Short mmCIF file of N, CA and C in Angstrom, two decimals:
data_model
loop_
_atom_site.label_atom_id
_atom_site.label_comp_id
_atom_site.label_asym_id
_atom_site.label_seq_id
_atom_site.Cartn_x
_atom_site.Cartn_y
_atom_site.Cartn_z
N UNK A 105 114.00 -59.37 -48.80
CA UNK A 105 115.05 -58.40 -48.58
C UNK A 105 114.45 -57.13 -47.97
N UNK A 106 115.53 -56.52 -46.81
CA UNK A 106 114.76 -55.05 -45.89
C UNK A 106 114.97 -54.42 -47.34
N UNK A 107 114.08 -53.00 -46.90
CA UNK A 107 114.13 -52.05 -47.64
C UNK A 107 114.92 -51.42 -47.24
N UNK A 108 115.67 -50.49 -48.11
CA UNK A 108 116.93 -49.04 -46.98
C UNK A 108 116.37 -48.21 -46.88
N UNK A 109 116.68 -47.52 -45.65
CA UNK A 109 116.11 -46.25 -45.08
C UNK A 109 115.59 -45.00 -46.44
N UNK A 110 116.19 -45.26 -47.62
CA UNK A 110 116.08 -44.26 -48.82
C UNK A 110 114.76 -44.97 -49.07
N UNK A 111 114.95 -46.00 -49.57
CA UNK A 111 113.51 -46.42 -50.30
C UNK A 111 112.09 -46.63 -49.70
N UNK A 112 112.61 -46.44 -48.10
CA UNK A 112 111.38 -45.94 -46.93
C UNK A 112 110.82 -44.44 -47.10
N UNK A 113 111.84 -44.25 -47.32
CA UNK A 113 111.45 -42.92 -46.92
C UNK A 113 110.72 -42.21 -49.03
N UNK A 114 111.18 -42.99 -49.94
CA UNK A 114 110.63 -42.38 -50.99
C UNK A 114 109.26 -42.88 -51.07
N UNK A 115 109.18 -44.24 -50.41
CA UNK A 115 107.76 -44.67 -50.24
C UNK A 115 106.84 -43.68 -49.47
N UNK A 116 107.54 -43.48 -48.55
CA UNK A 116 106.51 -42.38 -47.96
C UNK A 116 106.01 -41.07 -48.89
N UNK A 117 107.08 -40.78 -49.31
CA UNK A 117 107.05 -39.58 -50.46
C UNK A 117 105.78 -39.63 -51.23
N UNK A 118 105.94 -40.65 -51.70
CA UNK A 118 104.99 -41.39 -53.21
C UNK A 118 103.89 -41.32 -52.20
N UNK A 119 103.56 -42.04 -51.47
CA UNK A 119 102.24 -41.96 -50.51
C UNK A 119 101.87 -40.73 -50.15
N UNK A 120 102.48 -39.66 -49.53
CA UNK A 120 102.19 -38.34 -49.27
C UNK A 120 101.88 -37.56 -50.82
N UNK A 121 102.34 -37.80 -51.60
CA UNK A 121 101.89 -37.13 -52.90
C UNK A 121 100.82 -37.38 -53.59
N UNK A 122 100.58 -38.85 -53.23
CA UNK A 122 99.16 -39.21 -53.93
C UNK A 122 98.25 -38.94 -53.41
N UNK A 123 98.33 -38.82 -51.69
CA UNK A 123 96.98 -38.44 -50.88
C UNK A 123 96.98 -37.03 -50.75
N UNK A 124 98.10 -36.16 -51.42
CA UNK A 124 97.87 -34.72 -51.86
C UNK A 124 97.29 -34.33 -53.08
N UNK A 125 97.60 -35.54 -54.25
CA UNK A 125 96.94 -35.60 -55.58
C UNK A 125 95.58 -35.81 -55.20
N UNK A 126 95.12 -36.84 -54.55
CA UNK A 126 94.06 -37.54 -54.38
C UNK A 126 92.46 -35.93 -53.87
N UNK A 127 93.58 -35.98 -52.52
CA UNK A 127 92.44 -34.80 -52.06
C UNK A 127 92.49 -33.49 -53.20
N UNK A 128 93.04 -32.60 -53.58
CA UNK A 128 93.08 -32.36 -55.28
C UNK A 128 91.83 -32.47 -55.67
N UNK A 129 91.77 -33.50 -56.17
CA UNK A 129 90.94 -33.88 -57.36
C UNK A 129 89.75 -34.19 -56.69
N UNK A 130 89.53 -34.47 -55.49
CA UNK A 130 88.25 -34.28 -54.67
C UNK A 130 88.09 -33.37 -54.13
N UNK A 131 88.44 -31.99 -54.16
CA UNK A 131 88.22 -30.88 -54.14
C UNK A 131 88.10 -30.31 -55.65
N UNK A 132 88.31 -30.75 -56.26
CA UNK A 132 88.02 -30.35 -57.91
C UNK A 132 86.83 -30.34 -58.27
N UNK A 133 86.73 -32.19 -58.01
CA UNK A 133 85.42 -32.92 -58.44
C UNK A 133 84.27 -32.18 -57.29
N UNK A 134 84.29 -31.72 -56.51
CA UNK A 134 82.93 -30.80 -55.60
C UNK A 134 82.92 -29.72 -56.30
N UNK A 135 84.20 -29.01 -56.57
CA UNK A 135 83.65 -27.69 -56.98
C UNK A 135 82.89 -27.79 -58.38
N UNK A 136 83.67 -29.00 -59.39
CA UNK A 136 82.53 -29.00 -60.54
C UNK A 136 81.25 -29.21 -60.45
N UNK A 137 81.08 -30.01 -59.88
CA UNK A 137 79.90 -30.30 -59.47
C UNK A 137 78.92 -29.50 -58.91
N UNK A 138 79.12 -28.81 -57.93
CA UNK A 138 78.94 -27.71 -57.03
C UNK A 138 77.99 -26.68 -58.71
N UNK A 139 79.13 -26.15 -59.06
CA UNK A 139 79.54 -25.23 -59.77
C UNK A 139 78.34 -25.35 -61.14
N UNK A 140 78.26 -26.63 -61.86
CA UNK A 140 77.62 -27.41 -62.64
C UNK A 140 76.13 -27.18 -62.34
N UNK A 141 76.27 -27.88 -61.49
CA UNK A 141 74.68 -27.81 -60.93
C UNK A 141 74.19 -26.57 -60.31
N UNK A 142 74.64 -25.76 -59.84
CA UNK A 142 74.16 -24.20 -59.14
C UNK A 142 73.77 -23.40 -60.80
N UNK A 143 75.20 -23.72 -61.72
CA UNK A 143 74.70 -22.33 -62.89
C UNK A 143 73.94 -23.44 -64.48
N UNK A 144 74.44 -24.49 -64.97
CA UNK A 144 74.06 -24.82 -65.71
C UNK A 144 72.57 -25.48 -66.15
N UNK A 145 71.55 -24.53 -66.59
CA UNK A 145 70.43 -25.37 -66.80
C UNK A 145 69.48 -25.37 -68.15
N UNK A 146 70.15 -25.03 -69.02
CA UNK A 146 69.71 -25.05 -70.38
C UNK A 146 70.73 -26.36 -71.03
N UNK A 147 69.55 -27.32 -71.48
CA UNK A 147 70.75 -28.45 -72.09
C UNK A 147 69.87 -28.41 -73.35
N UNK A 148 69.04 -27.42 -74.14
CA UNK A 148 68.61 -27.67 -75.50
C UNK A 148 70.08 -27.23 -76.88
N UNK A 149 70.99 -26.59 -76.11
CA UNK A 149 72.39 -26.65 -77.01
C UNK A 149 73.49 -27.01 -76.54
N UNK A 150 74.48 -27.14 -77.44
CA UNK A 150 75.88 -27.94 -76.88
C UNK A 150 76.80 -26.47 -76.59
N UNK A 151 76.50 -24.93 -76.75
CA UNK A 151 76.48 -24.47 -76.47
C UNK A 151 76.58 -23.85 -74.59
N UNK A 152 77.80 -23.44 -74.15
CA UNK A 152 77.63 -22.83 -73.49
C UNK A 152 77.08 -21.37 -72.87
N UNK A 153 75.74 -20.86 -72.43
CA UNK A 153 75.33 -19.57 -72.48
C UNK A 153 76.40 -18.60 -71.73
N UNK A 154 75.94 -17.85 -72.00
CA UNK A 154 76.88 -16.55 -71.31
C UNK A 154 76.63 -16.48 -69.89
N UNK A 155 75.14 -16.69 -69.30
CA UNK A 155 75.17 -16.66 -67.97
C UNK A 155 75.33 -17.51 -67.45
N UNK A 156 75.82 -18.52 -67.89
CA UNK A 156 76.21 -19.82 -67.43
C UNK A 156 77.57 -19.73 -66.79
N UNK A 157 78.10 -19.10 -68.00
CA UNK A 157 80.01 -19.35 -67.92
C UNK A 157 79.81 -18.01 -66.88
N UNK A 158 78.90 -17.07 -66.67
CA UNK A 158 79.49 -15.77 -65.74
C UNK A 158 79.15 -16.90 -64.17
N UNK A 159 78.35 -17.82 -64.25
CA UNK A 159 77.92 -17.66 -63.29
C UNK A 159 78.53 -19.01 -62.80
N UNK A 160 79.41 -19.99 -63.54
CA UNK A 160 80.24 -20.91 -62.92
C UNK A 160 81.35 -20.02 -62.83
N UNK A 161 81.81 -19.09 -63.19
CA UNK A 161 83.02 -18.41 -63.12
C UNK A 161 83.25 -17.67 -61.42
N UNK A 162 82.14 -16.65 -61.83
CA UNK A 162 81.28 -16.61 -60.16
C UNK A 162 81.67 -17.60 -58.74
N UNK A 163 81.17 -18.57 -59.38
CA UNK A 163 80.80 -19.61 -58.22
C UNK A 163 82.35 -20.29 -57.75
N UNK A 164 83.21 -20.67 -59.14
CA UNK A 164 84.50 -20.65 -58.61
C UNK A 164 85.72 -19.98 -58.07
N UNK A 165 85.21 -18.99 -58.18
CA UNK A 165 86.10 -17.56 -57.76
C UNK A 165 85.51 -17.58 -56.28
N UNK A 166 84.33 -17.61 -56.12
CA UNK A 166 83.72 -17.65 -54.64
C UNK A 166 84.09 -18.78 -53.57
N UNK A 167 83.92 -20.35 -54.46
CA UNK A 167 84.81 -21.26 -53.40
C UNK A 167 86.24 -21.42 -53.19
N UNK A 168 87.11 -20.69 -54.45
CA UNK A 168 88.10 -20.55 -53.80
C UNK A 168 89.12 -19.26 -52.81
N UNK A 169 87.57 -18.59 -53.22
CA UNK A 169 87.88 -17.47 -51.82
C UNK A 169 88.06 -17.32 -50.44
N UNK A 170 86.52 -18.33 -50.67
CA UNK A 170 86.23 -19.13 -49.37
C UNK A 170 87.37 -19.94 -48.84
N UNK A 171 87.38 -21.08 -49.24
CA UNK A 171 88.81 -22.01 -49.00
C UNK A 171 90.20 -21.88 -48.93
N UNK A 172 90.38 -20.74 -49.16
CA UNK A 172 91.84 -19.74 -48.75
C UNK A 172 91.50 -19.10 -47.28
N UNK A 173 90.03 -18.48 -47.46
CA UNK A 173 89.93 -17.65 -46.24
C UNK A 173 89.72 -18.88 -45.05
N UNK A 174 89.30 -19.83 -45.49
CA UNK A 174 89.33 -20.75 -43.66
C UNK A 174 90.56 -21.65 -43.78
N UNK A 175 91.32 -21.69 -44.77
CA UNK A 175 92.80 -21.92 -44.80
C UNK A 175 93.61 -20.98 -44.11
N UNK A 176 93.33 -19.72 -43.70
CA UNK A 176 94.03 -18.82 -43.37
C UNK A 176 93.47 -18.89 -41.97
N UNK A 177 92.13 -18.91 -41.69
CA UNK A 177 91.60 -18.70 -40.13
C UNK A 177 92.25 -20.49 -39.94
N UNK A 178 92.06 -21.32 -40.32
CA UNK A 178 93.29 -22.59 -39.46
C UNK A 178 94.26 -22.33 -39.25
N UNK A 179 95.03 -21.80 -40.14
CA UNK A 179 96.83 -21.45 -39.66
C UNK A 179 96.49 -20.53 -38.77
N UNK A 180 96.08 -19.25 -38.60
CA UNK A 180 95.73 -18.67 -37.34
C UNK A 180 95.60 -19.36 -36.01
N UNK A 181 94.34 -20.24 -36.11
CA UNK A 181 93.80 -21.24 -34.81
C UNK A 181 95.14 -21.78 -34.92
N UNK A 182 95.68 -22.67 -35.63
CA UNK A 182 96.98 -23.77 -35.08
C UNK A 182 97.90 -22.79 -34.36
N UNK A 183 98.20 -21.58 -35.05
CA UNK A 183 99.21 -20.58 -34.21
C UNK A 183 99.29 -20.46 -32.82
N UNK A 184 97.62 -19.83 -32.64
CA UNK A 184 97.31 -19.83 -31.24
C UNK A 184 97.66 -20.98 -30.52
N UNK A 185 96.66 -22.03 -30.76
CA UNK A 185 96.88 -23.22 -30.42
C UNK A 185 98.25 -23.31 -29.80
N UNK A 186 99.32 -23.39 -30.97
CA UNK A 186 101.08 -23.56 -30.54
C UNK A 186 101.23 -22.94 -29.46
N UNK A 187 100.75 -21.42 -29.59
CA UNK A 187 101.12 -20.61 -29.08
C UNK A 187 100.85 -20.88 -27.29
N UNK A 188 99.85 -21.22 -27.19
CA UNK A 188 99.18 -21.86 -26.13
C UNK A 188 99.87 -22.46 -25.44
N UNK A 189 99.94 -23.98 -25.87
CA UNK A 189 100.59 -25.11 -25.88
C UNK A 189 101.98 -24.56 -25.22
N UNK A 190 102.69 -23.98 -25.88
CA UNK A 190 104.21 -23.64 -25.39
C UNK A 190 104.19 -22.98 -24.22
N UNK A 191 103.49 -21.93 -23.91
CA UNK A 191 102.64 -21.03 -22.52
C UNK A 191 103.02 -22.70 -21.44
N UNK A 192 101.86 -23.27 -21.80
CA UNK A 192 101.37 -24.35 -20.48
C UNK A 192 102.89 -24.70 -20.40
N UNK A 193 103.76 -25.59 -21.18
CA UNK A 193 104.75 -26.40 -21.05
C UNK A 193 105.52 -25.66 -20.22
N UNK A 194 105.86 -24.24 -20.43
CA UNK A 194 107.44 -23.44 -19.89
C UNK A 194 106.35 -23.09 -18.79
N UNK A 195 105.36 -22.87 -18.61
CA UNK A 195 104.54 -22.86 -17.08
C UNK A 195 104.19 -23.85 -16.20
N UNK A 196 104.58 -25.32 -16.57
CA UNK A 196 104.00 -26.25 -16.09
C UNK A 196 105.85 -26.91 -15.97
N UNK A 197 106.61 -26.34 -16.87
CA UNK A 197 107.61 -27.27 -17.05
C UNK A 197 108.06 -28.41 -17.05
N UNK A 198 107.30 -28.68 -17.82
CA UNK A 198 107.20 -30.16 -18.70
C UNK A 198 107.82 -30.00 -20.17
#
């Protein structure tokens, strides 16, 4: 039996959400990691030290500074880009 145009299109949904979940959590899993390994290096307690937690705290405040700020310089570039793009077309008129 076809599928209906609804249950196409929620499939897509479900697919677009998971490969938004997906990347998520692989951007999670780097920054722990990242984050882990740059500040944590005393494993004689189960204890977390103080310069530990300042300095994964640090480190995540920093990549997601970062990753906003070249989130912001892409939407910029794509702007241009558009911006471009529309130039040639109404000049080329195509």
């Amino acid at each position: 039996m076809a599928k209906s145009p609804e249950n196409i299109a929620i499939d897509q949904l479900d697919k677009d959400q998971m490969k938004t979940f997906s990347d998520f959590l692989m951007s999670y899993n780097r920054l722990s990691e990242m984050c882990f390994s740059d500040c944590v290096r005393d494993f004689t307690s189960r204890d977390v030290k103080e310069n530990e937690e300042k300095c994964s705290l640090n480190c995540m405040e920093k990549y997601l500074k970062m990753n906003q700020r070249v989130s912001q310089r892409f939407q910029e570039f794509q702007m241009i880009a558009n911006e471009n793009a529309l130039a040639m077309v109404k000049k080329t008129g195509k």
